[in-house]
Coordinates of C-alpha atoms and ligand atoms in Angstrom, one line a residue:
M1047 CA 3.2 -28.0 13.6
P1048 CA 1.9 -28.2 10.0
F1049 CA 2.6 -25.2 7.8
T1050 CA 2.1 -24.4 4.1
V1051 CA 4.4 -22.9 1.5
H1052 CA 3.0 -21.4 -1.8
G1053 CA 4.7 -21.6 -5.2
L1054 CA 3.7 -22.1 -8.8
P1055 CA 1.5 -25.0 -9.8
V1056 CA 3.1 -26.5 -12.9
S1057 CA 2.0 -30.1 -12.9
Q1058 CA -1.5 -31.1 -11.6
G1059 CA -2.4 -33.7 -9.0
I1060 CA -1.8 -34.5 -5.4
A1061 CA 1.2 -36.3 -4.0
I1062 CA 1.7 -37.4 -0.4
G1063 CA 5.2 -38.6 0.6
H1064 CA 8.5 -38.2 2.4
V1065 CA 11.0 -35.5 1.5
H1066 CA 14.2 -36.5 -0.2
L1067 CA 16.5 -33.4 -0.3
I1068 CA 18.8 -33.1 -3.2
S1069 CA 22.0 -31.4 -2.3
H1070 CA 23.1 -28.3 -4.2
A1071 CA 26.6 -29.5 -5.1
L1072 CA 27.6 -26.1 -6.6
L1073 CA 27.4 -24.5 -3.1
E1074 CA 29.9 -27.0 -1.7
V1075 CA 32.7 -26.2 -4.1
N1076 CA 36.0 -25.0 -2.5
H1077 CA 38.8 -23.2 -4.1
Y1078 CA 42.3 -24.6 -3.6
H1079 CA 45.7 -24.3 -5.2
V1080 CA 47.1 -27.2 -7.2
A1081 CA 50.9 -27.5 -7.3
P1082 CA 52.4 -27.4 -10.8
R1083 CA 53.6 -31.0 -10.6
H1084 CA 49.9 -32.1 -10.0
I1085 CA 48.3 -30.1 -12.8
E1086 CA 48.4 -33.0 -15.1
D1087 CA 46.6 -35.2 -12.5
E1088 CA 44.0 -32.5 -12.0
L1089 CA 43.3 -32.3 -15.7
A1090 CA 43.0 -36.1 -15.9
R1091 CA 40.5 -35.9 -13.0
L1092 CA 38.5 -33.4 -15.0
D1093 CA 38.6 -35.6 -18.1
E1094 CA 37.5 -38.6 -16.2
A1095 CA 34.6 -36.7 -14.7
V1096 CA 33.6 -35.6 -18.3
A1097 CA 33.8 -39.2 -19.5
T1098 CA 31.7 -40.4 -16.5
V1099 CA 29.0 -37.7 -17.1
Q1100 CA 29.0 -38.5 -20.8
G1101 CA 28.4 -42.1 -20.0
E1102 CA 25.6 -41.3 -17.7
L1103 CA 23.9 -39.1 -20.2
V1104 CA 24.3 -41.6 -23.0
G1105 CA 22.7 -44.2 -20.7
L1106 CA 19.8 -41.8 -20.1
K1107 CA 19.5 -41.1 -23.8
A1108 CA 19.0 -44.9 -24.4
V1109 CA 16.1 -44.8 -21.9
T1110 CA 14.4 -42.0 -23.7
T1111 CA 14.8 -43.5 -27.1
S1112 CA 13.5 -46.8 -25.9
G1113 CA 10.2 -45.0 -25.3
Q1114 CA 10.2 -45.2 -21.6
A1115 CA 10.4 -41.4 -21.2
H1116 CA 9.1 -38.5 -23.1
S1117 CA 10.8 -37.4 -26.2
E1118 CA 11.3 -33.9 -24.9
V1119 CA 13.5 -35.3 -22.2
G1120 CA 15.6 -36.9 -24.9
A1121 CA 16.1 -33.5 -26.6
F1122 CA 17.3 -32.0 -23.3
V1123 CA 19.8 -34.9 -22.8
D1124 CA 21.0 -34.3 -26.3
L1125 CA 21.5 -30.6 -25.6
Q1126 CA 23.5 -31.4 -22.4
L1127 CA 25.6 -33.9 -24.3
M1128 CA 26.3 -31.2 -26.9
M1129 CA 27.3 -28.7 -24.2
L1130 CA 29.6 -31.2 -22.6
A1131 CA 31.4 -31.5 -26.0
D1132 CA 31.6 -27.7 -26.4
P1133 CA 35.1 -26.2 -26.0
M1134 CA 33.5 -23.2 -24.3
L1135 CA 32.8 -25.4 -21.4
V1136 CA 35.3 -28.1 -20.7
D1137 CA 38.3 -26.7 -22.6
A1138 CA 37.9 -23.3 -21.0
A1139 CA 37.8 -25.0 -17.6
R1140 CA 41.0 -26.9 -18.5
Q1141 CA 42.7 -23.7 -19.4
L1142 CA 41.7 -22.2 -16.1
V1143 CA 43.2 -25.2 -14.2
E1144 CA 46.5 -24.7 -16.1
S1145 CA 46.7 -20.9 -15.9
R1146 CA 45.4 -20.4 -12.4
R1147 CA 46.6 -23.7 -10.9
C1148 CA 43.3 -24.3 -9.4
N1149 CA 41.1 -27.3 -8.7
A1150 CA 38.9 -28.6 -11.5
E1151 CA 35.5 -28.1 -9.8
W1152 CA 36.4 -24.5 -9.0
A1153 CA 37.5 -23.9 -12.6
L1154 CA 34.2 -25.4 -13.8
V1155 CA 32.1 -23.1 -11.6
Q1156 CA 34.1 -20.0 -12.7
Q1157 CA 33.4 -20.9 -16.4
M1158 CA 29.8 -21.6 -15.6
E1159 CA 29.3 -18.2 -14.1
H1160 CA 31.0 -16.6 -17.1
L1161 CA 28.7 -18.5 -19.5
V1162 CA 25.5 -17.9 -17.4
E1163 CA 26.3 -14.1 -17.5
Q1164 CA 26.5 -14.3 -21.3
F1165 CA 23.2 -16.3 -21.5
R1166 CA 21.5 -13.7 -19.3
Q1167 CA 22.1 -11.0 -21.9
I1168 CA 20.4 -12.9 -24.7
E1169 CA 17.1 -11.3 -25.6
D1170 CA 15.3 -14.5 -26.8
P1171 CA 13.6 -16.0 -23.7
Y1172 CA 13.9 -19.6 -24.9
L1173 CA 17.7 -19.3 -25.5
R1174 CA 18.1 -17.3 -22.2
E1175 CA 16.5 -20.2 -20.3
R1176 CA 19.1 -22.6 -21.7
Q1177 CA 21.5 -21.2 -19.0
A1178 CA 19.8 -23.8 -16.8
D1179 CA 21.3 -26.5 -19.0
V1180 CA 24.8 -25.1 -18.5
V1181 CA 24.3 -25.1 -14.7
Q1182 CA 22.9 -28.6 -14.7
V1183 CA 25.8 -30.0 -16.8
I1184 CA 28.4 -28.4 -14.5
E1185 CA 26.5 -29.6 -11.4
R1186 CA 26.7 -33.1 -12.7
L1187 CA 30.4 -32.8 -13.3
V1188 CA 31.0 -31.2 -9.9
K1189 CA 29.1 -34.0 -8.2
V1190 CA 31.3 -36.6 -9.9
L1191 CA 34.4 -34.6 -8.9
L1192 CA 33.3 -34.3 -5.3
G1193 CA 32.7 -38.0 -5.2
H1194 CA 29.0 -37.5 -4.2
P1195 CA 27.1 -40.7 -4.2
G1196 CA 24.3 -40.8 -6.7
H1197 CA 21.4 -38.8 -5.4
L1198 CA 18.8 -41.4 -6.0
P1199 CA 16.4 -41.7 -3.1
P1200 CA 16.0 -45.1 -1.3
K1201 CA 13.0 -47.1 -2.3
R1202 CA 10.4 -46.9 0.4
R1203 CA 8.3 -49.8 1.7
D1204 CA 5.6 -47.9 3.5
G1205 CA 3.4 -47.4 0.4
L1206 CA 4.1 -43.6 0.4
G1207 CA 6.1 -42.1 -2.4
T1208 CA 9.1 -39.9 -2.4
I1209 CA 8.9 -36.1 -2.8
V1210 CA 12.1 -34.9 -4.5
V1211 CA 13.0 -31.4 -3.1
A1212 CA 15.8 -29.6 -5.0
H1213 CA 17.1 -26.2 -5.9
D1214 CA 16.4 -27.1 -9.5
L1215 CA 16.2 -30.4 -11.4
S1216 CA 17.7 -31.3 -14.7
P1217 CA 15.7 -33.5 -17.1
A1218 CA 18.4 -36.1 -16.8
D1219 CA 17.8 -36.1 -13.0
T1220 CA 14.2 -36.7 -13.5
I1221 CA 14.7 -39.7 -15.8
G1222 CA 17.1 -41.2 -13.3
F1223 CA 14.3 -41.1 -10.7
R1224 CA 11.9 -43.1 -12.8
D1225 CA 12.1 -46.4 -11.0
H1226 CA 12.1 -44.8 -7.5
N1227 CA 8.4 -44.3 -6.8
I1228 CA 8.7 -40.6 -7.1
A1229 CA 5.4 -39.0 -6.1
G1230 CA 6.1 -35.3 -6.5
F1231 CA 8.7 -32.6 -7.4
V1232 CA 9.3 -29.5 -5.4
T1233 CA 12.0 -26.9 -6.4
D1234 CA 13.3 -23.5 -5.3
V1235 CA 13.4 -22.1 -8.7
G1236 CA 11.6 -22.5 -12.0
G1237 CA 8.5 -21.4 -13.8
P1238 CA 5.8 -22.9 -16.0
T1239 CA 8.3 -23.5 -18.8
S1240 CA 11.2 -24.7 -16.7
H1241 CA 12.6 -28.2 -17.3
T1242 CA 11.1 -29.5 -14.1
A1243 CA 7.7 -28.3 -15.1
I1244 CA 7.8 -29.7 -18.7
V1245 CA 9.2 -33.1 -17.6
A1246 CA 6.8 -33.4 -14.6
R1247 CA 3.9 -32.7 -16.8
S1248 CA 5.0 -35.3 -19.4
L1249 CA 5.5 -37.9 -16.6
K1250 CA 2.2 -36.8 -15.0
I1251 CA 3.9 -36.2 -11.6
P1252 CA 2.5 -33.4 -9.5
A1253 CA 5.0 -30.5 -9.1
V1254 CA 5.2 -27.1 -7.4
V1255 CA 8.2 -24.9 -8.4
G1256 CA 9.4 -21.4 -7.6
L1257 CA 9.2 -21.9 -3.8
H1258 CA 12.4 -19.9 -3.2
H1259 CA 14.2 -21.3 -0.1
V1260 CA 12.0 -24.4 0.4
R1261 CA 15.0 -26.7 0.9
D1262 CA 16.0 -24.7 4.0
L1263 CA 12.5 -25.2 5.5
L1264 CA 12.4 -29.0 5.0
E1265 CA 14.1 -32.0 6.6
D1266 CA 15.0 -35.3 4.9
D1267 CA 12.2 -37.8 5.4
E1268 CA 9.7 -35.3 6.6
L1269 CA 6.1 -35.9 5.5
V1270 CA 4.7 -33.4 3.0
I1271 CA 1.7 -33.1 0.7
V1272 CA 2.3 -31.6 -2.8
D1273 CA -0.8 -30.0 -4.3
G1274 CA 0.3 -29.5 -7.9
T1275 CA -3.1 -28.1 -8.8
R1276 CA -3.1 -25.2 -6.3
G1277 CA 0.7 -24.7 -6.1
V1278 CA 0.9 -25.4 -2.4
I1279 CA 2.9 -27.8 -0.2
I1280 CA 1.8 -28.7 3.2
V1281 CA 4.6 -29.7 5.6
A1282 CA 4.1 -32.1 8.5
P1283 CA 0.3 -32.5 8.0
G1284 CA -1.8 -34.0 10.7
D1285 CA -3.9 -37.2 10.2
E1286 CA -7.0 -35.2 9.3
I1287 CA -5.3 -33.2 6.6
I1288 CA -3.7 -36.3 5.2
E1289 CA -7.1 -38.0 5.1
E1290 CA -8.7 -35.0 3.4
Y1291 CA -6.0 -35.0 0.7
R1292 CA -6.2 -38.8 0.2
L1293 CA -9.9 -38.3 -0.5
R1294 CA -9.2 -35.4 -3.0
R1295 CA -6.5 -37.5 -4.7
S1296 CA -8.9 -40.4 -5.2
E1297 CA -11.6 -38.0 -6.5
L1298 CA -9.1 -36.6 -9.0
E1299 CA -8.1 -40.2 -10.1
I1300 CA -11.7 -41.1 -10.6
E1301 CA -12.2 -37.8 -12.6
R1302 CA -9.2 -38.7 -14.7
S1303 CA -10.4 -42.2 -15.6
K1304 CA -13.9 -40.9 -16.2
L1305 CA -12.4 -38.4 -18.7
N1306 CA -10.7 -41.1 -20.6
R1307 CA -14.1 -42.7 -21.1
L1308 CA -15.2 -39.6 -23.0
R1309 CA -12.6 -40.2 -25.7
D1310 CA -15.1 -41.6 -28.2
T1311 CA -18.0 -39.4 -27.2
R1312 CA -18.9 -36.6 -29.5
A1313 CA -18.7 -33.1 -27.9
T1314 CA -22.4 -32.2 -28.1
T1315 CA -24.1 -29.7 -25.9
L1316 CA -27.3 -30.5 -23.9
D1317 CA -29.4 -28.8 -26.6
G1318 CA -27.8 -31.0 -29.3
E1319 CA -25.2 -28.7 -30.9
S1320 CA -22.0 -30.5 -32.0
I1321 CA -18.7 -28.8 -31.2
N1322 CA -15.4 -29.6 -32.9
L1323 CA -12.5 -30.0 -30.6
M1324 CA -9.2 -29.9 -32.4
A1325 CA -5.5 -30.1 -31.3
N1326 CA -2.7 -27.6 -31.5
I1327 CA 0.6 -29.3 -32.3
E1328 CA 4.2 -28.4 -32.9
G1329 CA 5.1 -31.4 -35.1
P1330 CA 4.6 -35.1 -35.7
K1331 CA 6.0 -35.9 -32.2
D1332 CA 2.7 -34.6 -30.8
L1333 CA 0.5 -37.1 -32.7
P1334 CA 0.3 -39.7 -30.0
A1335 CA -1.3 -37.1 -27.6
V1336 CA -3.7 -36.1 -30.4
K1337 CA -4.7 -39.8 -31.0
S1338 CA -5.2 -40.5 -27.3
A1339 CA -7.6 -37.5 -27.0
N1340 CA -9.2 -38.5 -30.3
A1341 CA -9.2 -34.9 -31.6
D1342 CA -11.5 -33.9 -34.4
G1343 CA -8.6 -32.6 -36.4
I1344 CA -5.5 -30.4 -36.1
G1345 CA -6.6 -26.8 -35.6
L1346 CA -3.1 -25.3 -35.5
Y1347 CA 0.2 -26.9 -36.5
R1348 CA 2.9 -24.4 -35.5
T1349 CA 5.4 -25.1 -38.2
E1350 CA 8.0 -22.6 -37.0
F1351 CA 9.3 -25.3 -34.6
L1352 CA 10.7 -27.1 -37.7
F1353 CA 12.8 -23.9 -38.3
I1354 CA 13.9 -22.6 -35.0
G1355 CA 17.0 -23.7 -33.0
R1356 CA 18.9 -25.0 -36.1
D1357 CA 21.6 -23.6 -38.4
N1358 CA 20.4 -25.0 -41.6
L1359 CA 16.8 -24.4 -42.6
P1360 CA 14.6 -27.4 -43.5
D1361 CA 14.4 -27.9 -47.3
E1362 CA 11.2 -28.6 -49.2
D1363 CA 11.5 -32.3 -48.9
E1364 CA 12.1 -32.3 -45.1
Q1365 CA 9.1 -30.0 -44.7
Y1366 CA 7.0 -32.1 -47.0
E1367 CA 7.7 -35.2 -45.0
A1368 CA 6.8 -33.5 -41.7
Y1369 CA 3.5 -32.1 -43.1
R1370 CA 2.6 -35.4 -44.9
A1371 CA 3.2 -37.4 -41.7
V1372 CA 0.6 -35.4 -39.8
V1373 CA -1.9 -35.3 -42.7
K1374 CA -1.6 -39.1 -43.2
A1375 CA -2.0 -39.7 -39.4
M1376 CA -5.3 -37.9 -39.5
P1377 CA -7.3 -39.6 -42.3
S1378 CA -10.4 -37.7 -43.3
K1379 CA -9.9 -35.1 -40.5
P1380 CA -8.9 -31.5 -41.2
V1381 CA -5.3 -30.6 -40.6
T1382 CA -4.7 -26.8 -40.4
I1383 CA -1.0 -26.0 -41.0
R1384 CA 0.1 -22.5 -40.2
T1385 CA 2.9 -21.0 -42.3
F1386 CA 5.9 -20.3 -40.2
D1387 CA 5.4 -17.7 -37.5
V1388 CA 9.0 -16.6 -36.6
G1389 CA 10.2 -13.4 -35.0
N1390 CA 9.3 -12.0 -31.6
D1391 CA 9.9 -14.8 -29.1
K1392 CA 10.5 -17.4 -31.8
A1393 CA 13.8 -16.3 -33.4
L1394 CA 15.5 -18.1 -36.2
N1395 CA 19.2 -18.7 -35.7
G1396 CA 21.2 -15.7 -37.0
V1397 CA 18.2 -13.9 -38.4
H1398 CA 17.0 -11.9 -35.5
S1399 CA 20.4 -11.2 -34.0
R1400 CA 20.1 -7.6 -34.8
M1401 CA 18.6 -5.6 -32.0
E1402 CA 15.0 -4.9 -33.0
P1403 CA 13.5 -2.0 -31.2
N1404 CA 10.3 -4.0 -30.5
P1405 CA 10.2 -7.5 -31.9
A1406 CA 6.5 -8.1 -31.1
L1407 CA 5.7 -5.2 -33.5
G1408 CA 8.5 -5.9 -35.9
L1409 CA 9.1 -8.3 -38.8
R1410 CA 7.3 -11.4 -37.6
A1411 CA 4.9 -14.0 -38.9
V1412 CA 3.4 -13.2 -42.3
R1413 CA 5.5 -10.0 -42.5
Y1414 CA 8.7 -12.1 -42.1
S1415 CA 7.5 -14.7 -44.6
L1416 CA 6.7 -12.0 -47.3
S1417 CA 10.1 -10.5 -46.7
E1418 CA 11.7 -13.9 -47.6
P1419 CA 9.7 -15.0 -50.6
K1420 CA 12.1 -17.7 -51.6
M1421 CA 11.9 -19.4 -48.2
F1422 CA 8.1 -18.8 -48.1
L1423 CA 7.6 -20.3 -51.5
T1424 CA 9.6 -23.4 -50.4
Q1425 CA 7.2 -23.9 -47.5
L1426 CA 4.1 -23.3 -49.7
R1427 CA 5.3 -25.9 -52.2
A1428 CA 5.9 -28.4 -49.4
L1429 CA 2.4 -27.7 -47.9
L1430 CA 0.7 -28.0 -51.3
R1431 CA 2.5 -31.3 -52.0
A1432 CA 1.4 -32.7 -48.6
S1433 CA -2.2 -31.6 -49.4
A1434 CA -2.3 -34.5 -51.9
H1435 CA -2.5 -36.9 -49.0
G1436 CA -5.5 -35.6 -47.0
K1437 CA -7.5 -32.7 -45.8
L1438 CA -4.8 -30.1 -45.4
Q1439 CA -5.6 -26.4 -45.0
I1440 CA -3.1 -23.6 -45.1
M1441 CA -3.3 -20.8 -42.5
V1442 CA -1.4 -17.5 -42.4
P1443 CA -0.6 -15.9 -39.1
M1444 CA -0.9 -12.3 -38.0
L1445 CA -2.6 -10.7 -41.0
A1446 CA -3.6 -7.1 -40.8
H1447 CA -3.6 -5.8 -44.4
A1448 CA -5.5 -6.8 -47.5
Q1449 CA -2.3 -6.7 -49.5
E1450 CA -0.7 -9.2 -47.2
I1451 CA -3.4 -11.7 -48.1
D1452 CA -3.2 -10.8 -51.8
Q1453 CA 0.6 -11.4 -51.8
C1454 CA 0.2 -14.7 -50.0
L1455 CA -2.5 -15.9 -52.4
A1456 CA -0.4 -14.8 -55.3
L1457 CA 2.6 -16.8 -54.0
I1458 CA 0.3 -19.9 -53.4
E1459 CA -0.8 -19.6 -57.1
K1460 CA 2.8 -19.4 -58.2
A1461 CA 3.7 -22.5 -56.1
K1462 CA 0.7 -24.3 -57.7
A1463 CA 1.7 -23.3 -61.2
E1464 CA 5.3 -24.6 -60.5
L1465 CA 4.0 -27.9 -59.2
R1466 CA 1.6 -28.3 -62.1
A1467 CA 4.5 -27.7 -64.5
E1468 CA 6.6 -30.3 -62.6
K1469 CA 3.6 -32.7 -62.6
L1470 CA 3.6 -33.0 -58.8
K1471 CA 0.3 -33.7 -57.2
F1472 CA -1.5 -31.4 -54.8
D1473 CA -5.1 -30.6 -53.8
E1474 CA -6.4 -28.0 -56.3
G1475 CA -9.1 -27.0 -53.8
V1476 CA -6.9 -26.5 -50.8
Q1477 CA -8.5 -24.1 -48.4
I1478 CA -6.6 -21.0 -47.3
G1479 CA -7.4 -19.2 -44.0
G1480 CA -6.0 -16.5 -41.8
M1481 CA -5.4 -15.8 -38.2
I1482 CA -7.1 -13.0 -36.5
E1483 CA -4.5 -11.8 -34.0
V1484 CA -4.3 -8.1 -34.5
P1485 CA -7.1 -5.8 -33.5
A1486 CA -7.0 -4.1 -36.9
A1487 CA -7.9 -7.4 -38.5
A1488 CA -10.8 -8.1 -36.0
L1489 CA -12.2 -4.7 -36.8
S1490 CA -12.0 -5.0 -40.6
L1491 CA -13.2 -8.5 -41.2
G1492 CA -14.8 -7.9 -44.6
M1493 CA -11.5 -7.8 -46.4
F1494 CA -10.6 -11.2 -44.9
I1495 CA -13.9 -12.8 -45.5
R1496 CA -13.9 -11.8 -49.1
R1497 CA -10.4 -13.4 -49.7
L1498 CA -10.2 -16.4 -47.3
A1499 CA -12.0 -19.7 -46.6
F1500 CA -11.8 -19.7 -42.8
L1501 CA -10.6 -17.7 -39.8
S1502 CA -8.9 -18.7 -36.6
I1503 CA -8.6 -16.3 -33.6
G1504 CA -5.2 -16.3 -32.0
T1505 CA -6.2 -15.0 -28.6
N1506 CA -2.7 -15.0 -27.2
D1507 CA -1.6 -12.4 -29.7
L1508 CA -5.0 -10.7 -29.9
I1509 CA -4.8 -10.0 -26.2
Q1510 CA -1.1 -8.9 -26.5
Y1511 CA -1.8 -6.4 -29.3
T1512 CA -5.2 -5.1 -27.9
L1513 CA -3.8 -4.4 -24.5
A1514 CA -0.3 -3.4 -25.7
I1515 CA 1.3 -6.0 -23.4
D1516 CA 4.4 -7.9 -24.6
R1517 CA 3.3 -11.5 -23.8
S1518 CA 6.9 -12.5 -23.1
D1519 CA 7.6 -9.6 -20.6
E1520 CA 7.2 -10.7 -17.0
A1521 CA 6.9 -7.1 -15.8
V1522 CA 3.5 -6.7 -17.4
V1523 CA 2.2 -10.2 -17.2
H1524 CA -0.4 -9.1 -14.5
L1525 CA -2.0 -6.9 -17.1
Y1526 CA -2.6 -9.8 -19.5
D1527 CA -6.4 -10.1 -19.2
P1528 CA -8.5 -12.3 -21.6
L1529 CA -11.7 -10.8 -20.0
H1530 CA -10.9 -7.2 -20.8
P1531 CA -14.1 -5.8 -22.4
A1532 CA -12.1 -4.7 -25.5
V1533 CA -10.8 -8.3 -26.0
L1534 CA -14.2 -9.8 -25.5
K1535 CA -15.8 -7.5 -28.1
L1536 CA -13.1 -8.3 -30.7
I1537 CA -13.5 -12.1 -30.2
A1538 CA -17.3 -12.0 -30.1
G1539 CA -17.4 -9.7 -33.1
T1540 CA -15.2 -12.1 -35.2
I1541 CA -17.2 -15.2 -34.3
A1542 CA -20.5 -13.4 -35.1
T1543 CA -19.3 -11.9 -38.4
G1544 CA -17.9 -15.3 -39.5
A1545 CA -21.3 -17.0 -38.7
R1546 CA -23.2 -14.2 -40.6
Y1547 CA -21.2 -14.8 -43.7
G1548 CA -21.0 -18.6 -43.3
L1549 CA -17.2 -18.6 -42.9
P1550 CA -15.9 -21.1 -40.3
V1551 CA -14.2 -19.5 -37.3
S1552 CA -12.1 -21.2 -34.6
V1553 CA -10.2 -20.1 -31.6
C1554 CA -6.7 -21.6 -31.3
G1555 CA -5.2 -19.4 -28.6
E1556 CA -4.8 -20.6 -25.0
M1557 CA -8.4 -19.4 -24.1
A1558 CA -9.8 -22.3 -26.1
G1559 CA -8.3 -24.9 -23.8
D1560 CA -9.0 -23.0 -20.5
L1561 CA -12.1 -24.3 -18.7
A1562 CA -12.7 -20.8 -17.3
Y1563 CA -13.8 -19.6 -20.8
T1564 CA -15.6 -22.6 -22.3
E1565 CA -19.1 -21.4 -21.6
L1566 CA -18.2 -17.8 -22.6
L1567 CA -16.9 -18.9 -26.0
L1568 CA -19.8 -21.3 -26.6
G1569 CA -22.2 -18.5 -25.7
M1570 CA -20.5 -16.2 -28.2
G1571 CA -21.3 -18.8 -30.9
L1572 CA -17.9 -20.6 -31.1
R1573 CA -18.2 -24.1 -32.6
N1574 CA -14.6 -24.8 -33.3
F1575 CA -12.0 -25.0 -30.5
S1576 CA -8.3 -25.8 -30.9
M1577 CA -6.1 -26.5 -27.9
H1578 CA -3.2 -28.5 -26.4
P1579 CA -4.4 -32.1 -26.9
G1580 CA -4.0 -32.7 -23.1
N1581 CA -7.0 -30.3 -22.5
I1582 CA -9.4 -31.8 -25.0
L1583 CA -11.2 -34.3 -22.7
E1584 CA -11.7 -31.8 -19.9
I1585 CA -13.2 -29.2 -22.3
K1586 CA -15.4 -31.9 -23.8
Q1587 CA -16.8 -32.8 -20.4
Q1588 CA -17.6 -29.1 -19.8
I1589 CA -19.3 -28.9 -23.2
L1590 CA -21.4 -32.0 -22.5
R1591 CA -22.9 -30.1 -19.5
A1592 CA -23.5 -26.8 -21.4
D1593 CA -26.8 -25.5 -22.8
L1594 CA -26.4 -23.0 -25.6
G1595 CA -29.9 -21.8 -25.4
E1596 CA -29.2 -20.6 -21.8
L1597 CA -25.7 -19.4 -22.4
A1598 CA -26.2 -17.2 -25.5
P1599 CA -28.5 -14.5 -23.9
K1600 CA -26.3 -14.4 -20.7
V1601 CA -23.2 -13.9 -22.8
Q1602 CA -24.9 -11.1 -24.8
R1603 CA -25.5 -9.3 -21.5
I1604 CA -21.8 -9.8 -20.5
L1605 CA -20.7 -8.3 -23.8
K1606 CA -22.6 -5.1 -22.9
M1607 CA -20.7 -4.8 -19.6
D1608 CA -17.6 -2.7 -19.3
E1609 CA -16.8 -3.0 -15.6
P1610 CA -14.1 -5.7 -15.2
A1611 CA -15.2 -7.0 -11.8
R1612 CA -18.8 -7.5 -13.0
I1613 CA -17.6 -9.2 -16.2
R1614 CA -15.4 -11.6 -14.2
E1615 CA -18.2 -12.4 -11.8
A1616 CA -20.7 -13.0 -14.6
V1617 CA -18.3 -15.3 -16.5
E1618 CA -17.7 -17.3 -13.3
R1619 CA -21.5 -17.7 -12.9
L1620 CA -21.7 -19.1 -16.5
V1621 CA -19.8 -22.3 -15.5
A1622 CA -22.3 -25.0 -14.9
Ligands
LIG290 C1 -2.1 -17.1 -30.7 O1 -1.5 -16.0 -30.8 O2 -3.2 -17.1 -30.0 C2 -1.7 -18.3 -31.3 C3 -2.4 -19.4 -31.3 O3 -0.4 -18.3 -31.9 P1 1.0 -18.3 -31.1 O4 0.7 -18.6 -29.7 O5 1.8 -19.4 -31.8 O6 1.5 -16.9 -31.4
LIG291 MG1 -0.1 -15.9 -32.5

């Protein structure tokens, strides 16, 4: 009997294949006593396992650096290698073997539980998630100790792929599978930012995660369909269902190849209005994706990723190199670089260790930059120096007060004066813009328009602050609503005011890359979208079918509505 199981869709597409169950080695660990005369042997067994896993990871690392896998995967492998070398992990387990006279795998699991508990108490969600790396490294060690054969699936000859079903997958696991005709990933745990999700997306393999006890429901070799777009798996499907999904899969493939043909087409609406589609990036590593989508520029470079997760901050030269690399890769296209937005969920090592009562409302973004003028000045100097190489624009996040802009502008002038004195080149006319992310800013645009050259609406934060919902708090995620009438009024008001005063306005929050809102934003008058580069071609396709003359009056009517269900229905009807 066919049945379906629902989870979270984290990597789009459809896969049809046979189940390959990955065992959960950690559940198989027994505890036994080791006689004192065998302790040395037990420690040697542990050391050997560590050396084996180190070798495996170094091998995987070589694959990632040879360009056969995504660079993010390489970073995960590095992190796991670091953990393996950390005394908190292996040395602590060695001590347990000695003091409790226990077997090595049991000692490792004890130490893992202790570390995971410590990670759980970390406030920062990114660091908290790293507990998964600890578990994955220990699981690898335990598998070696238990003498498990490698868990690579057999290569199939029937043309169908393999659906890997696991409790969780480490990035290293996923690279190991690369030559094994893996069609899909299915896991018990995980969310949109889990490793499996990130890696599956980068390898373009459909994946559904967060299916709880799915491993208990499936048998090895069973036929399943993974619908990574809807977040469903269909177990033991009949011939008709398989045929239907085959058809949908080929339609999706045709869609995808058609999209690539739009790469060099200008995003122009049916009534001839040209729209700029720009990319959001976190650093030079994202440039290949920007190139393959042929973005019209960089609308948001989140520079904080250069600062977070490290002990020593990048100096002026390191920053200059990173900014220059991006500017030079985008000749004659605008590159909007945002000054670092740390704080809240993007903490700097050691800086936000004090317990802030409410980090989202605390010292973050421009507030943090202005509280560390030396560090801010270093970034401004690096940005200005990079401006000598192309069309660089500087953007300041989370502004709410006129004096914040004035202080930023004064620091930029100071940086310029220093560079002039040092005879270092920069673009004298570099444009300075600000992000509209706080309702107070969206409601007092005059003071921004008088001081700045462009605005960009950060809808992620604008929604968070308008609705008083911490965007990193799962408990209130259901209240995060881009279509709330208050949010729509603030976005539309900002776009309209910018147009009235001739100031360019873009949207660079997630809404810009979401097909559900393209017509709505176009109808509000938005002409500059900035999004994850992977979304650009899909959004372009939607724009090519849109007619602004038709959309504008419909959107004006939506903006007068204040009943959420009616707004939602009307926005859905806008989609061509
Ligand atoms: C936003 O808030 O919409 C935005 C683009 O900035 P970030 O997501 O980096 O806070
Ligand atoms: Mg923001």
